[in-house]
PDB file of C-alpha atoms in Angstrom:
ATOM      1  CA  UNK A1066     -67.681   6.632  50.377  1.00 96.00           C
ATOM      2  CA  UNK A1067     -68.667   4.690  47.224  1.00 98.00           C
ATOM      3  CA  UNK A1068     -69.729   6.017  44.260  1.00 98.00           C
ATOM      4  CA  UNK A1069     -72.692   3.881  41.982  1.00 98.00           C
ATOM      5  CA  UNK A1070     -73.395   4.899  38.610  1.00 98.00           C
ATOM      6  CA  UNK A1071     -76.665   4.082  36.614  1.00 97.00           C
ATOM      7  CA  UNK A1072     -76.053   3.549  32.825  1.00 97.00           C
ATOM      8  CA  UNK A1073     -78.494   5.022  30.217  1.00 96.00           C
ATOM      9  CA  UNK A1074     -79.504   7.612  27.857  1.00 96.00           C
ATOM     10  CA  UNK A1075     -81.539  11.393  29.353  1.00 96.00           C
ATOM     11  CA  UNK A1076     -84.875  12.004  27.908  1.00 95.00           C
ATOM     12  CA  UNK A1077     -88.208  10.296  28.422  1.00 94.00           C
ATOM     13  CA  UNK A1078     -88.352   9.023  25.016  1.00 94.00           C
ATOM     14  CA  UNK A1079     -85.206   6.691  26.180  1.00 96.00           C
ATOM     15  CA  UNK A1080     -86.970   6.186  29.697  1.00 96.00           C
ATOM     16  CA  UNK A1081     -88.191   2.754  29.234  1.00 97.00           C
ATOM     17  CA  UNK A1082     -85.696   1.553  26.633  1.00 97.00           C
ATOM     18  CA  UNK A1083     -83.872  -1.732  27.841  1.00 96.00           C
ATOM     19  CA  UNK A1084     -80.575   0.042  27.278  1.00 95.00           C
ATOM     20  CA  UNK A1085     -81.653   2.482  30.276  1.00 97.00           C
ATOM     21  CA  UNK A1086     -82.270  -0.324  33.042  1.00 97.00           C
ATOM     22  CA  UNK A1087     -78.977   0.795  34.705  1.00 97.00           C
ATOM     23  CA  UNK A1088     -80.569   4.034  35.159  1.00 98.00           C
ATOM     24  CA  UNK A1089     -83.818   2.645  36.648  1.00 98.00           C
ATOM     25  CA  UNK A1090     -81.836   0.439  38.927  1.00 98.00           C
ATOM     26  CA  UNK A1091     -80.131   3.301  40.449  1.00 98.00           C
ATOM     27  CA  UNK A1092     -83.832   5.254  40.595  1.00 98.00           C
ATOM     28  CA  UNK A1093     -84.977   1.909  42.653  1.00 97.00           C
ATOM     29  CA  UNK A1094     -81.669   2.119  44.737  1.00 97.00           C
ATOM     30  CA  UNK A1095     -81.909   6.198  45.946  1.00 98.00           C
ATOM     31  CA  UNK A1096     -86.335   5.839  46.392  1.00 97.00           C
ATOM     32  CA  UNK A1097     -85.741   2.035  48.446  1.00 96.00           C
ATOM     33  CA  UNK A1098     -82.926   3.527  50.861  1.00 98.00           C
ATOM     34  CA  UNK A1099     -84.482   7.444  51.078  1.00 97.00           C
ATOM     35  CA  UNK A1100     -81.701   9.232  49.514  1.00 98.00           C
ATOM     36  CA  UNK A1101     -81.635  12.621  49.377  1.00 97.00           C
ATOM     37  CA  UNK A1102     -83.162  14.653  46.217  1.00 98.00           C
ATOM     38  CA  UNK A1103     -81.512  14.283  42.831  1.00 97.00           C
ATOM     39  CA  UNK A1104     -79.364  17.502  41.707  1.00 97.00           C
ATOM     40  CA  UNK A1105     -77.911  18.879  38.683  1.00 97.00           C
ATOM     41  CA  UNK A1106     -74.186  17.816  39.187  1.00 96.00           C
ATOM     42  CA  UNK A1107     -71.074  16.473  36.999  1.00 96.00           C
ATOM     43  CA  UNK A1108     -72.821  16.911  34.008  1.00 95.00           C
ATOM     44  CA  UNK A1109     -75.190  14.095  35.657  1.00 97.00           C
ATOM     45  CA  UNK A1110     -78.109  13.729  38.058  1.00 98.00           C
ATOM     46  CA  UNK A1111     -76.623  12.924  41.620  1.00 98.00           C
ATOM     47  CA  UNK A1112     -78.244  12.107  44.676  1.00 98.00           C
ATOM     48  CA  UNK A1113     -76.442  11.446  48.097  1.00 98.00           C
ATOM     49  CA  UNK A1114     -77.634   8.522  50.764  1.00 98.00           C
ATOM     50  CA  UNK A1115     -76.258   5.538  53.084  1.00 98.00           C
ATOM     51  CA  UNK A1116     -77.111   2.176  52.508  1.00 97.00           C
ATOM     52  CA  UNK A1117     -76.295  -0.204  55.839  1.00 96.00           C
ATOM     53  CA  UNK A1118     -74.176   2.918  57.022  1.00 95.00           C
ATOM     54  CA  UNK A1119     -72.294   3.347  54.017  1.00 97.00           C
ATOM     55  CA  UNK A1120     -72.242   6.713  52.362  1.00 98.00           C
ATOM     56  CA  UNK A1121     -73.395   6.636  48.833  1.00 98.00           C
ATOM     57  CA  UNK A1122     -73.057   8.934  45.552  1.00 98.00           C
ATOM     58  CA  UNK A1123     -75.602   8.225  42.999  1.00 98.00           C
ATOM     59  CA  UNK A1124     -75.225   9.541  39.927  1.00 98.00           C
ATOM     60  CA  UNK A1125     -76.714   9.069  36.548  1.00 98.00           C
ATOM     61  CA  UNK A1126     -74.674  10.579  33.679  1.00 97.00           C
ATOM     62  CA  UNK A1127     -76.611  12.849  31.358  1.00 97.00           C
ATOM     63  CA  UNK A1128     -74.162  13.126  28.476  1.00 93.00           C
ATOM     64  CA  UNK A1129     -75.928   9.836  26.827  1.00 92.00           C
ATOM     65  CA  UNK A1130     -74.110   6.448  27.104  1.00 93.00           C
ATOM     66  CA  UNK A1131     -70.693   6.753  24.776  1.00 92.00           C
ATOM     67  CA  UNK A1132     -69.909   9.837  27.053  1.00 94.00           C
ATOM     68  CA  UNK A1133     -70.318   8.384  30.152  1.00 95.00           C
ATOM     69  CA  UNK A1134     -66.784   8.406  31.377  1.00 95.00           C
ATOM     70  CA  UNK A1135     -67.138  12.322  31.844  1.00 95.00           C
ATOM     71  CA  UNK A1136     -69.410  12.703  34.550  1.00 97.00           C
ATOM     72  CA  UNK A1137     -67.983   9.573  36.804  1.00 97.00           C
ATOM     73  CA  UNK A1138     -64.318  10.619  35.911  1.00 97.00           C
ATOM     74  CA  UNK A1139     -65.229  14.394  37.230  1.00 97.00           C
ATOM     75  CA  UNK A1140     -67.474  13.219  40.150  1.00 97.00           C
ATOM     76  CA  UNK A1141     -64.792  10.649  41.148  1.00 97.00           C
ATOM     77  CA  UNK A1142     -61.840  13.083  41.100  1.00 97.00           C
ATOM     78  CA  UNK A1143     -63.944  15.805  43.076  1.00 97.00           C
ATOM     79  CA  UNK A1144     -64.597  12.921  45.924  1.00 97.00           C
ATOM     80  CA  UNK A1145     -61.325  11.623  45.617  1.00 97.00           C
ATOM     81  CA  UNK A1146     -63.037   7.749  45.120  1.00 97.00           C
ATOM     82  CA  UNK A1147     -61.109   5.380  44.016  1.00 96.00           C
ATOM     83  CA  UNK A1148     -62.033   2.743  41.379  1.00 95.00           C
ATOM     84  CA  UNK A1149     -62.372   0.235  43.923  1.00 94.00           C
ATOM     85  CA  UNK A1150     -65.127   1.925  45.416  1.00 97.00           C
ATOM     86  CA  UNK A1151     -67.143   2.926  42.418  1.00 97.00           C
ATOM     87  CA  UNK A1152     -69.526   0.418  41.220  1.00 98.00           C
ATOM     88  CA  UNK A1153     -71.081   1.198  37.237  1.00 97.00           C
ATOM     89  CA  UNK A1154     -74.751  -0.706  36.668  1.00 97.00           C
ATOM     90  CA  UNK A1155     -75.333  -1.546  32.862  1.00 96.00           C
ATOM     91  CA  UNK A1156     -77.334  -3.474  30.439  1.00 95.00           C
ATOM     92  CA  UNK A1157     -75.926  -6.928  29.745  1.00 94.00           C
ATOM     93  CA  UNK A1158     -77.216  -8.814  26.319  1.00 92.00           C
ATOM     94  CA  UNK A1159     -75.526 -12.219  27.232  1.00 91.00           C
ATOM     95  CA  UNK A1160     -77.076 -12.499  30.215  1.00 93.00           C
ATOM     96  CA  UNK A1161     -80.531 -13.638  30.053  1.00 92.00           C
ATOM     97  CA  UNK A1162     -83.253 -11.447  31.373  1.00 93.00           C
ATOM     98  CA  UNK A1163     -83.361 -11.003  35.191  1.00 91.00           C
ATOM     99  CA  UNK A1164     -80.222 -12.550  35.276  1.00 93.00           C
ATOM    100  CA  UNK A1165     -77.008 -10.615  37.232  1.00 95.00           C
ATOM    101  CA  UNK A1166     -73.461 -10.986  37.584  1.00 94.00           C
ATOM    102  CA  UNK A1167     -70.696  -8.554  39.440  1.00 95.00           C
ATOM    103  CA  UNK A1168     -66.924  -8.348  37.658  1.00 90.00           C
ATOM    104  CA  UNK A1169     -64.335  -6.475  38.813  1.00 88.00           C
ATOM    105  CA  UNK A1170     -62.327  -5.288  35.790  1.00 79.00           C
ATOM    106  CA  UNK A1171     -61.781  -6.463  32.474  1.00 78.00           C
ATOM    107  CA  UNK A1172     -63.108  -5.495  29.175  1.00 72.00           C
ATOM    108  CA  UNK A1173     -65.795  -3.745  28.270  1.00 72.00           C
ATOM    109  CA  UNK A1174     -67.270  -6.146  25.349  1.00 69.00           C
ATOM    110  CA  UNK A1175     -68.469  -3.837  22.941  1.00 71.00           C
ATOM    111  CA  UNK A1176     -70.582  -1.378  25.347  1.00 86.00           C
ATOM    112  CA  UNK A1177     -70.175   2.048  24.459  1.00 87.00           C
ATOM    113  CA  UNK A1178     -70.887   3.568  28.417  1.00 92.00           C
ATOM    114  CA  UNK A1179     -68.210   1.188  29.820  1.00 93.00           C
ATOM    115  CA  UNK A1180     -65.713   1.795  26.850  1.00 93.00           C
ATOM    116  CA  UNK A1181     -65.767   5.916  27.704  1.00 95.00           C
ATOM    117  CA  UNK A1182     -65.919   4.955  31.507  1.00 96.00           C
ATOM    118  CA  UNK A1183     -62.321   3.186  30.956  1.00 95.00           C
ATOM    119  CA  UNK A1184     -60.837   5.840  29.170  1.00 95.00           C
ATOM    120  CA  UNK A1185     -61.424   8.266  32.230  1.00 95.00           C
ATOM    121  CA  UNK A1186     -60.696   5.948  34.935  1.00 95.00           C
ATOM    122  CA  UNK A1187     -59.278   3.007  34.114  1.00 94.00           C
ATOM    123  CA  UNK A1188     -60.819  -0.408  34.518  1.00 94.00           C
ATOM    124  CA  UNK A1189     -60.226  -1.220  38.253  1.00 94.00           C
ATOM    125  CA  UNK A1190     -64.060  -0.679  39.131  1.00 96.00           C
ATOM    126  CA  UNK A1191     -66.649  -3.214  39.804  1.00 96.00           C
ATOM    127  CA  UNK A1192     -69.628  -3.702  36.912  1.00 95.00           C
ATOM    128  CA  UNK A1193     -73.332  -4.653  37.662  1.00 96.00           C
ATOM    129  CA  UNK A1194     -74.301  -6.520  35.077  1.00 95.00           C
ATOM    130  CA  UNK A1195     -78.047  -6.969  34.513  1.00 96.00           C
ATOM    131  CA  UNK A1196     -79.356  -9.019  32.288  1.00 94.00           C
ATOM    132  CA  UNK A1197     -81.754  -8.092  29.216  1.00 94.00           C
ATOM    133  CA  UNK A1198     -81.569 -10.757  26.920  1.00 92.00           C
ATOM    134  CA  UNK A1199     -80.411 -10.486  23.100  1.00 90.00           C
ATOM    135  CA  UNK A1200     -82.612 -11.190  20.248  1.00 89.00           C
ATOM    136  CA  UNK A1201     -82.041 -14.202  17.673  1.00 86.00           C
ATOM    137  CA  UNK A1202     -80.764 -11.860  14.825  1.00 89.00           C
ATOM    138  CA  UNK A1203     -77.522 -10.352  15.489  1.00 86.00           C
ATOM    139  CA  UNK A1204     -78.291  -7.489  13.173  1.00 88.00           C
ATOM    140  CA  UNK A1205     -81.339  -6.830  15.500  1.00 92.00           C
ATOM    141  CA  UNK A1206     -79.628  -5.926  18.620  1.00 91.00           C
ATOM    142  CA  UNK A1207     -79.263  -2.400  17.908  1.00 91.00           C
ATOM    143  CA  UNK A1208     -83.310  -1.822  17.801  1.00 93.00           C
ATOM    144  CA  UNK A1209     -83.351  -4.426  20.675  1.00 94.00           C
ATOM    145  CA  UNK A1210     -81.400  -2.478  23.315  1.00 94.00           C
ATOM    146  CA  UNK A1211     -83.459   0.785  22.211  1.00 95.00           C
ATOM    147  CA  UNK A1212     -86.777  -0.302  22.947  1.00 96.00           C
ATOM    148  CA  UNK A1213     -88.588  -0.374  25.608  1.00 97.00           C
ATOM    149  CA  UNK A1214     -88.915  -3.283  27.776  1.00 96.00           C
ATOM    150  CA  UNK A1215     -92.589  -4.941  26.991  1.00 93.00           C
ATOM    151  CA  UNK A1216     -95.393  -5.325  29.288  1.00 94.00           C
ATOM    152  CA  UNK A1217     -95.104  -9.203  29.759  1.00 92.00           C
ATOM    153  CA  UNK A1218     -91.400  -7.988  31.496  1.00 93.00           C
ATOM    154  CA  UNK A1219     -92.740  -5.776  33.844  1.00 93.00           C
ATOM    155  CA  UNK A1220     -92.813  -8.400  37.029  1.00 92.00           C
ATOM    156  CA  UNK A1221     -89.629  -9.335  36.782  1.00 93.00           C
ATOM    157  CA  UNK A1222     -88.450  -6.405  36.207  1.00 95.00           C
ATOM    158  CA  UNK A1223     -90.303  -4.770  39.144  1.00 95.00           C
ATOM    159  CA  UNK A1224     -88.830  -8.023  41.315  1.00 95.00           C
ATOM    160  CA  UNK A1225     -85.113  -7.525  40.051  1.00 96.00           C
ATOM    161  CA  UNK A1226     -84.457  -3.869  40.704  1.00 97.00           C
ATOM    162  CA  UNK A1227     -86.577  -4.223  43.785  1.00 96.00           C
ATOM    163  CA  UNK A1228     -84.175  -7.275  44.971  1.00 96.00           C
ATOM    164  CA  UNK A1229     -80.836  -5.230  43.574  1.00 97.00           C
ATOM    165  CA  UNK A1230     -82.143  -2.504  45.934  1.00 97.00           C
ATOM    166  CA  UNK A1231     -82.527  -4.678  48.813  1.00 96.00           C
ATOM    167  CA  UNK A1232     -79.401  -6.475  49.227  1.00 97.00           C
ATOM    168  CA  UNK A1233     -76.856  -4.178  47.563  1.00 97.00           C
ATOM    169  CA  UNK A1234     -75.685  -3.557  50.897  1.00 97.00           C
ATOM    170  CA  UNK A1235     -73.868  -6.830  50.503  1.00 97.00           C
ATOM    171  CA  UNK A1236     -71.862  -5.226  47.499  1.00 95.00           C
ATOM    172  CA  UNK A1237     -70.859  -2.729  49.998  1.00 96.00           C
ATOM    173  CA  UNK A1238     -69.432  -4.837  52.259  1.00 95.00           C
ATOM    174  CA  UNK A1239     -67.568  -6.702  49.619  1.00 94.00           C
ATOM    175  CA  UNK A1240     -69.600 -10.166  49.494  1.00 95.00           C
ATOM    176  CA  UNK A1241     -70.702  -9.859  45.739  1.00 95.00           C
ATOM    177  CA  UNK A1242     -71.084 -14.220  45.985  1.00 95.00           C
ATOM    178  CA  UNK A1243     -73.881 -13.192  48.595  1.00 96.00           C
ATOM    179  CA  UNK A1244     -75.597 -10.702  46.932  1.00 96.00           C
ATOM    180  CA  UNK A1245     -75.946 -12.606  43.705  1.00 95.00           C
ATOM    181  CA  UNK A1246     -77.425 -15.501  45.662  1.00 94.00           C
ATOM    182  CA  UNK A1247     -79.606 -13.189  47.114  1.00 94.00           C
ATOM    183  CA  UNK A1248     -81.166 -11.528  44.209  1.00 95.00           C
ATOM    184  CA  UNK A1249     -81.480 -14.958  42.430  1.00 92.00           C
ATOM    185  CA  UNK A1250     -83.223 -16.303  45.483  1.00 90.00           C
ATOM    186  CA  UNK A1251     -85.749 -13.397  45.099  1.00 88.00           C
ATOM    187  CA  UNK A1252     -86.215 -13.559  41.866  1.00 84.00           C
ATOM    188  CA  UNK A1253     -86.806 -17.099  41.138  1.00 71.00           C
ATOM    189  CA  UNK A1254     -87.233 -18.959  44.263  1.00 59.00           C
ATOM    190  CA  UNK A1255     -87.036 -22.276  45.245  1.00 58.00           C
ATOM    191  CA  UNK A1256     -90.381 -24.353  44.559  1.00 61.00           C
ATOM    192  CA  UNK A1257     -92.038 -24.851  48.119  1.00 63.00           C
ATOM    193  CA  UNK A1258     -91.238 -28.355  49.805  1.00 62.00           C
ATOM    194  CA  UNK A1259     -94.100 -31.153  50.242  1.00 65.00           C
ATOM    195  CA  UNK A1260     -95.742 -31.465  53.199  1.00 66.00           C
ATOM    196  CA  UNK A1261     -94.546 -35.017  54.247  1.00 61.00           C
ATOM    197  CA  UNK A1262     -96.955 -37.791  54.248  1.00 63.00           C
ATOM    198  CA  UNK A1263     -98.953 -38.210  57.609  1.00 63.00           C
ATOM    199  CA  UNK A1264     -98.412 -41.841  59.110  1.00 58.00           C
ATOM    200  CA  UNK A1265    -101.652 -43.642  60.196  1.00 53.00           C
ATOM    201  CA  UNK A1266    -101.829 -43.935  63.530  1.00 52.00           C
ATOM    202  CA  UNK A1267    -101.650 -47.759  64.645  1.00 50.00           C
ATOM    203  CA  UNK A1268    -105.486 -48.944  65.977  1.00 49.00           C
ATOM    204  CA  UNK A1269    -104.136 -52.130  67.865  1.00 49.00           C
ATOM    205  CA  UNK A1270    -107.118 -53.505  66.748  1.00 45.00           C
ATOM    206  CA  UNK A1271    -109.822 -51.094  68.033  1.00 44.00           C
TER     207      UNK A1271
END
């Protein structure tokens, strides 16, 4: 059983920030694989599911983002899941838009949802990382992360939950090199070969 965790902050007025595309990733993740309906649990939303035969715990913390660690430490505990097997999707601001990387581990770089998260479990569990971009002005990133992602980033943002959706089945099975490729792959793709040159056909003269 694994447990995945969307990061953001409850409330439609936080919806659409940038700071709350963990929690639509997890939205694309339960609607693309048919999950079962979201319920009040943990202090969270949680919805249950398989994904390539693997059952799956969705939950989206509800406590905003510095109190994260609650509702995964008390869902995980319940479940008995280990860190190993719970996987925590968050904003990334050095990562450029549409950009992902997995990490098992490590620190937690200044973000507030994976700083609680460590406190209740430890560090042992594997981070999505999706990329939003940071603005020029350090002293902007505060209004940057709490906005809402604008219209001109609505394709690839479409594209990049709907390829994290796809192929997180590969996180599942442990090949994280895989399902980077894939999602990269998907969302910018390789520019489509040349047709080679056709070779006259030789006339012998005729």
């Amino acid at each position: 059983m694994f447990l995945v965790v969307g990061l953001g902050n409850p409330g439609s007025g936080y919806a659409a920030n940038r700071h709350n595309i963990g929690f639509m990733a997890v939205d694309d993740l339960v609607r693309r694989h048919s999950f079962g309906p979201w319920r009040a649990r943990f202090h969270g939303q949680m919805a249950e599911g398989t994904i390539d035969g693997h059952k799956v715990l969705a939950l989206k913390p509800q406590t905003y983002m510095n109190r994260s660690g609650g509702a995964v430490g008390e869902a995980a505990r319940f479940f008995k899941i280990e860190p190993a097997h719970i996987l925590v999707l968050h904003d990334e601001l050095e990562l450029p838009p549409g950009k992902l990387r997995v990490k098992r581990g490590g620190g937690h770089a200044g973000h507030n949802g994976l700083r609680d998260i460590d406190a209740h479990i430890g560090k042992d569990y594997l981070r999505l990382r999706l990329g939003i971009g940071r603005p020029h002005d350090k002293a902007l990133v505060h209004n940057w992360v709490l906005s809402d992602f604008a219209r001109a980033d609505q394709p690839w943002l479409t594209d990049f939950l709907y390829a994290v959706a796809q192929h997180f089945g590969l996180l599942l099975k442990g090949d994280e090199s895989g399902f980077m490729n894939k999602v990269t792959l998907a969302i910018r793709p390789p520019a489509p070969k040349k047709p080679a040159p056709q070779q006259k056909e030789e006339t012998n003269g005729l």
